[in-house]
Short mmCIF file of C-alpha atoms in Angstrom, two decimals:
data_model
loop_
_atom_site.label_atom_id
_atom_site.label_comp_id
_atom_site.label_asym_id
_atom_site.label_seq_id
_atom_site.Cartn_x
_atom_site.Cartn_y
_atom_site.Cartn_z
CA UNK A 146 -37.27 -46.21 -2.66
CA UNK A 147 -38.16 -42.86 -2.46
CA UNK A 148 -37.62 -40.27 -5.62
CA UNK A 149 -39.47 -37.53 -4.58
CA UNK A 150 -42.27 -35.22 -4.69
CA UNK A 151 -43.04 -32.69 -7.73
CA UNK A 152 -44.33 -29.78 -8.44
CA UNK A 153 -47.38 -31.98 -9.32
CA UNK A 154 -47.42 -33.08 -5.12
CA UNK A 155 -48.21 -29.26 -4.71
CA UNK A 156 -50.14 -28.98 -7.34
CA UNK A 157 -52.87 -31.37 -5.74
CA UNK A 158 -52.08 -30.13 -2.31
CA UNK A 159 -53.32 -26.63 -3.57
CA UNK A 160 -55.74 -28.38 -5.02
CA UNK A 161 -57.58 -29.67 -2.07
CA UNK A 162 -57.13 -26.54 -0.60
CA UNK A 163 -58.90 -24.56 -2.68
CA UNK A 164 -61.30 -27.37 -3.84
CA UNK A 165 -62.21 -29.41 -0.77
CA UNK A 166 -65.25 -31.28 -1.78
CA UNK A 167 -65.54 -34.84 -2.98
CA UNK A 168 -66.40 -34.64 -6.91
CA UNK A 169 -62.76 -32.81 -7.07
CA UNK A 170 -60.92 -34.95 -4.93
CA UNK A 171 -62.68 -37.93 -7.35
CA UNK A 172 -61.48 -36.30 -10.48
CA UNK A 173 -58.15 -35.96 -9.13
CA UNK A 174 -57.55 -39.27 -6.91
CA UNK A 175 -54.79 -40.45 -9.35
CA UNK A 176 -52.88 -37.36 -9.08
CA UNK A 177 -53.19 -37.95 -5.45
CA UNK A 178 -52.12 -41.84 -5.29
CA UNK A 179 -49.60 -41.07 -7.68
CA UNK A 180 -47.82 -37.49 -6.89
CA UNK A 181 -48.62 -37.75 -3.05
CA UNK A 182 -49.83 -41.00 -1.06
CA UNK A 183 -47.26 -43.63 -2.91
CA UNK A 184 -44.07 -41.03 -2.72
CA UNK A 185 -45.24 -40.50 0.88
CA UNK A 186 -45.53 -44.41 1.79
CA UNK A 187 -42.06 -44.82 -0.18
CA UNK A 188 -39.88 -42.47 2.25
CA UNK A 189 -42.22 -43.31 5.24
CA UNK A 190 -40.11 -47.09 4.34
CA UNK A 191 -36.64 -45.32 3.45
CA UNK A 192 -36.69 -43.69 6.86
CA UNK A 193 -37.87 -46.24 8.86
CA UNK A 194 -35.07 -48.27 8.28
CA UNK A 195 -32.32 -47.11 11.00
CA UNK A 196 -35.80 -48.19 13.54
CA UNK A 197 -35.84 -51.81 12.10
CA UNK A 198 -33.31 -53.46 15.09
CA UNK A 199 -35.44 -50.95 17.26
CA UNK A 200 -38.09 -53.04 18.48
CA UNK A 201 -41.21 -51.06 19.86
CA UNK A 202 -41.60 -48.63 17.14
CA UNK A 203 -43.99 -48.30 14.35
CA UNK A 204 -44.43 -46.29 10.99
CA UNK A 205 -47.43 -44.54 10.41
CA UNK A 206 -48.72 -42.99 7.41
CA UNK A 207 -51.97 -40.41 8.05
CA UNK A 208 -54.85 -40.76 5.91
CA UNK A 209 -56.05 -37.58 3.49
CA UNK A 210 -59.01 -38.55 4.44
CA UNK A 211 -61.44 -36.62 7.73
CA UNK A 212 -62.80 -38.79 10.22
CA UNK A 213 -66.27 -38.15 9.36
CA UNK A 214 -67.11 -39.07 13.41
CA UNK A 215 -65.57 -35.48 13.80
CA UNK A 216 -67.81 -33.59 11.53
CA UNK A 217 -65.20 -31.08 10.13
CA UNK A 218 -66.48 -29.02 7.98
CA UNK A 219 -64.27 -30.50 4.84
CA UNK A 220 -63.72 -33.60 3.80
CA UNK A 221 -59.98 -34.11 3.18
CA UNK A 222 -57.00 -32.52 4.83
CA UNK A 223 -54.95 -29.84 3.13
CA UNK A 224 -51.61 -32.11 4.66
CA UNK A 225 -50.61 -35.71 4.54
CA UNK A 226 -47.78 -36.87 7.07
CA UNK A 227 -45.16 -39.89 8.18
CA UNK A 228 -44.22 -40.42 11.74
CA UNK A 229 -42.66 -42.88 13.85
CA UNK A 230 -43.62 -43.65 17.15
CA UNK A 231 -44.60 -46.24 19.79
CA UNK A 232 -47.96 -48.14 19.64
CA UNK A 233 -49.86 -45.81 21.93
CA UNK A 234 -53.44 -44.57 21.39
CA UNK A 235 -52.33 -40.86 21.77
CA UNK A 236 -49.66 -39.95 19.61
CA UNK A 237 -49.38 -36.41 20.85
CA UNK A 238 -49.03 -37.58 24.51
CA UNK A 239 -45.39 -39.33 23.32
CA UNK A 240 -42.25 -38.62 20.93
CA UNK A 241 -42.43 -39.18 17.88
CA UNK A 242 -40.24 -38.34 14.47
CA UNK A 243 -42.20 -36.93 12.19
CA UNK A 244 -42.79 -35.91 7.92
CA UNK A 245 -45.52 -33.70 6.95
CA UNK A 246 -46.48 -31.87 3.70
CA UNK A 247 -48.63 -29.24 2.56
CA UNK A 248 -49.45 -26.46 -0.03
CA UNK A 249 -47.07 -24.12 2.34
CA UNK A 250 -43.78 -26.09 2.44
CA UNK A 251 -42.52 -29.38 4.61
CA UNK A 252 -41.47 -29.99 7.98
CA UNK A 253 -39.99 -32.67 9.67
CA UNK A 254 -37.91 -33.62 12.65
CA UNK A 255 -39.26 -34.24 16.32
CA UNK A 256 -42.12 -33.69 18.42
CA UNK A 257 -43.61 -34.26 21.90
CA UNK A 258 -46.63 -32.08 21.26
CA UNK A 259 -49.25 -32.62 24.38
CA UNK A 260 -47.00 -34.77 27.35
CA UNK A 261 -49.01 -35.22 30.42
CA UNK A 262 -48.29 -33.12 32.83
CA UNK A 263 -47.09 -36.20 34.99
CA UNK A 264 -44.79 -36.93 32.25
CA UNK A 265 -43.10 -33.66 32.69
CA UNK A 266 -43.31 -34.01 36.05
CA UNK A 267 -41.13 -37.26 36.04
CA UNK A 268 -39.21 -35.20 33.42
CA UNK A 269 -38.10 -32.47 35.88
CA UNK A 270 -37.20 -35.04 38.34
CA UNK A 271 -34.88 -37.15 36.30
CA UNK A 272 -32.94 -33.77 34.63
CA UNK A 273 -33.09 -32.58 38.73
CA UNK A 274 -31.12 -35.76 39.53
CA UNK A 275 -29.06 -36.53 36.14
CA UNK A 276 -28.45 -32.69 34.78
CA UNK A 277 -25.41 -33.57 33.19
CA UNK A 278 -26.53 -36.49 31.03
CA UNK A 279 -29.63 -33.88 29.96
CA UNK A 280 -27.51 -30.80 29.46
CA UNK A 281 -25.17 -33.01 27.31
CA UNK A 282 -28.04 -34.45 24.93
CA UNK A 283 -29.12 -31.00 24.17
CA UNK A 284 -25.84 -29.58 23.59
CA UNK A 285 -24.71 -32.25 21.25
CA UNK A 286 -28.55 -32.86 19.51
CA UNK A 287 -28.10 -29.21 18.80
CA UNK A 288 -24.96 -29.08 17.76
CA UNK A 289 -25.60 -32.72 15.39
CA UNK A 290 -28.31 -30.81 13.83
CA UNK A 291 -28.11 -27.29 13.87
CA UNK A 292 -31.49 -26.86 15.04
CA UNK A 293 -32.62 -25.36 18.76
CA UNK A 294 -34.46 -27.58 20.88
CA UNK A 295 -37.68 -25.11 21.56
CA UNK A 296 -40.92 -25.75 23.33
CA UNK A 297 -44.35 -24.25 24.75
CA UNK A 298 -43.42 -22.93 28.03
CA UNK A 299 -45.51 -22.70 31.77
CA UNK A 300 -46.29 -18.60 32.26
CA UNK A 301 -45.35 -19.36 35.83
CA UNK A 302 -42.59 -21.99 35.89
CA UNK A 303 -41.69 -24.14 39.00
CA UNK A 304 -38.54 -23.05 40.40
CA UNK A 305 -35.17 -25.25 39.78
CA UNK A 306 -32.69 -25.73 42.59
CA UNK A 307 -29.98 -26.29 39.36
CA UNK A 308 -29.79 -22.36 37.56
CA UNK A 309 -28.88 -24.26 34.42
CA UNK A 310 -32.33 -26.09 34.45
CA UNK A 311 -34.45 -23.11 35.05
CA UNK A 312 -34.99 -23.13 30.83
CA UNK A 313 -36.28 -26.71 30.96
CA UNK A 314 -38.06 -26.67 33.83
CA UNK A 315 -40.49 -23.94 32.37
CA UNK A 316 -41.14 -26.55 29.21
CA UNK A 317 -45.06 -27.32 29.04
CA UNK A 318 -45.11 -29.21 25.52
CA UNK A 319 -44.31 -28.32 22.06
CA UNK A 320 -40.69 -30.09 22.74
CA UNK A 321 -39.35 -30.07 19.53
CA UNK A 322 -36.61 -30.09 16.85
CA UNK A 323 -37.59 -29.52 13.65
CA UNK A 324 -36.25 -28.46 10.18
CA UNK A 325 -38.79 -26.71 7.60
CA UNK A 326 -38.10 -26.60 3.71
CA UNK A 327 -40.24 -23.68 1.93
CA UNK A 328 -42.12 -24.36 -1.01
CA UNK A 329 -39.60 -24.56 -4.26
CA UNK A 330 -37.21 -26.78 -5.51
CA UNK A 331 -36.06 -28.57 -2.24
CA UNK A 332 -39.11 -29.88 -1.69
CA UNK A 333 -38.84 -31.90 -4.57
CA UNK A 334 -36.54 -35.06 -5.56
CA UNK A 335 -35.02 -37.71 -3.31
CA UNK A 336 -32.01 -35.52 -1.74
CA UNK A 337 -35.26 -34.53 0.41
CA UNK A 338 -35.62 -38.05 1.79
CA UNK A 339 -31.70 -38.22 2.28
CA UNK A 340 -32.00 -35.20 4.31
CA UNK A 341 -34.69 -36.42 6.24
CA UNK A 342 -33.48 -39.82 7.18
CA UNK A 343 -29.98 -37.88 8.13
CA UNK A 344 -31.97 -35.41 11.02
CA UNK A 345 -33.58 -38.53 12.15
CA UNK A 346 -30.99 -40.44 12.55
CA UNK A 347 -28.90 -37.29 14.70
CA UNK A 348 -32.63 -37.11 16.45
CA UNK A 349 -32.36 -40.51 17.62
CA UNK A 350 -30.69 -40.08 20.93
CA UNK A 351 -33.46 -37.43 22.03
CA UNK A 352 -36.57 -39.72 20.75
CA UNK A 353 -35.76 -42.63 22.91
CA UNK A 354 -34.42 -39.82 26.15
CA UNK A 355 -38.37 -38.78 25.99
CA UNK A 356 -40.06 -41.76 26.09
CA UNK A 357 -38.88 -42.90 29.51
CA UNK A 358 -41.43 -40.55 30.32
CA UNK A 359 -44.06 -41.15 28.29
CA UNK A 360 -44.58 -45.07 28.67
#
């Protein structure tokens, strides 16, 4: 069960941000199991639980570590991140609910970061034929949450025959609710987790609305 980070969590995320080599990482792996990667794994399990009768979905939690294949010029990220998603090979091509931490605060919620544009394409023809059942899921995710539904927009839209859609039809990627905490005191302790798992829970509905698109 999750108890929370600490002010130690952000001390090693600051840490590696200002030290990103591998002798201080080394010197300061326990602080990292123990303040970051176990507290991480613990509400990566506390909110995956509403997905458990949800067959399909999976919990992943990143790895501090840089695919050396990539050859970044640091070793270790500055971040370290839940999310829960479908077993696909491109997470940022589907939905997915997501945790992340780092030195400047935490975010979570939900993302569709980099859809195909075929996916939106099939988007904008299911909202075209169904706008109510659309128009209704935003209205009452947004009003569950009290969090706008925003996204990365096309500079030159398509044109929608329903005025109502002409928002969502300009939507490119980015789709996303999300809720960010700023560094301090509600970062830290397990109300965070409780908070968490209660977004996800309202974010339900508009996870599985997305990924008709995206299978």
């Amino acid at each position: 069960m999750f108890q929370g980070f600490t002010p130690e969590t952000v001390d090693f995320l600051w840490g590696i941000r200002m030290n990103n080599n591998r002798d201080w990482f080394l010197a300061h792996k326990k602080d990292y199991v123990n303040h970051l990667y176990e507290p991480m794994k613990a509400l990566g399990q506390d909110l995956f639980q509403p997905f458990l009768d949800r067959p399909g979905n999976l919990l992943k939690v990143s790895r501090i570590y840089r695919d050396a294949r990539m050859h970044h010029a640091t070793p270790y990220k500055e971040s370290l991140w839940i999310c829960i998603r479908r077993d696909v090979e491109w997470w940022s091509e589907h939905p997915c609910l997501y945790l992340d931490i780092c030195p400047d605060g935490v975010s979570y919620g939900f993302i569709l970061w980099k859809p195909k544009p075929a996916a939106m394409e099939a988007f904008r023809r299911h909202i075209s034929a169904f706008p109510d059942e659309f128009l209704r899921l935003i209205a009452e995710t947004e009003a569950a949450t009290g969090i706008p539904i925003t996204a990365q927009c096309y500079k030159r839209p398509k044109m929608a025959e329903n005025p109502d859609l002409q928002p969502y039809f300009a939507w490119k990627g980015g789709i996303s609710c999300v809720r960010e905490v700023e560094p301090g005191e509600a970062m830290f302790g397990p109300r965070l987790g409780e908070e968490a798992l209660s977004l996800f829970v309202k974010l339900i509905p508009l996870y599985e609305y997305f990924q008709q698109f995206t299978n």
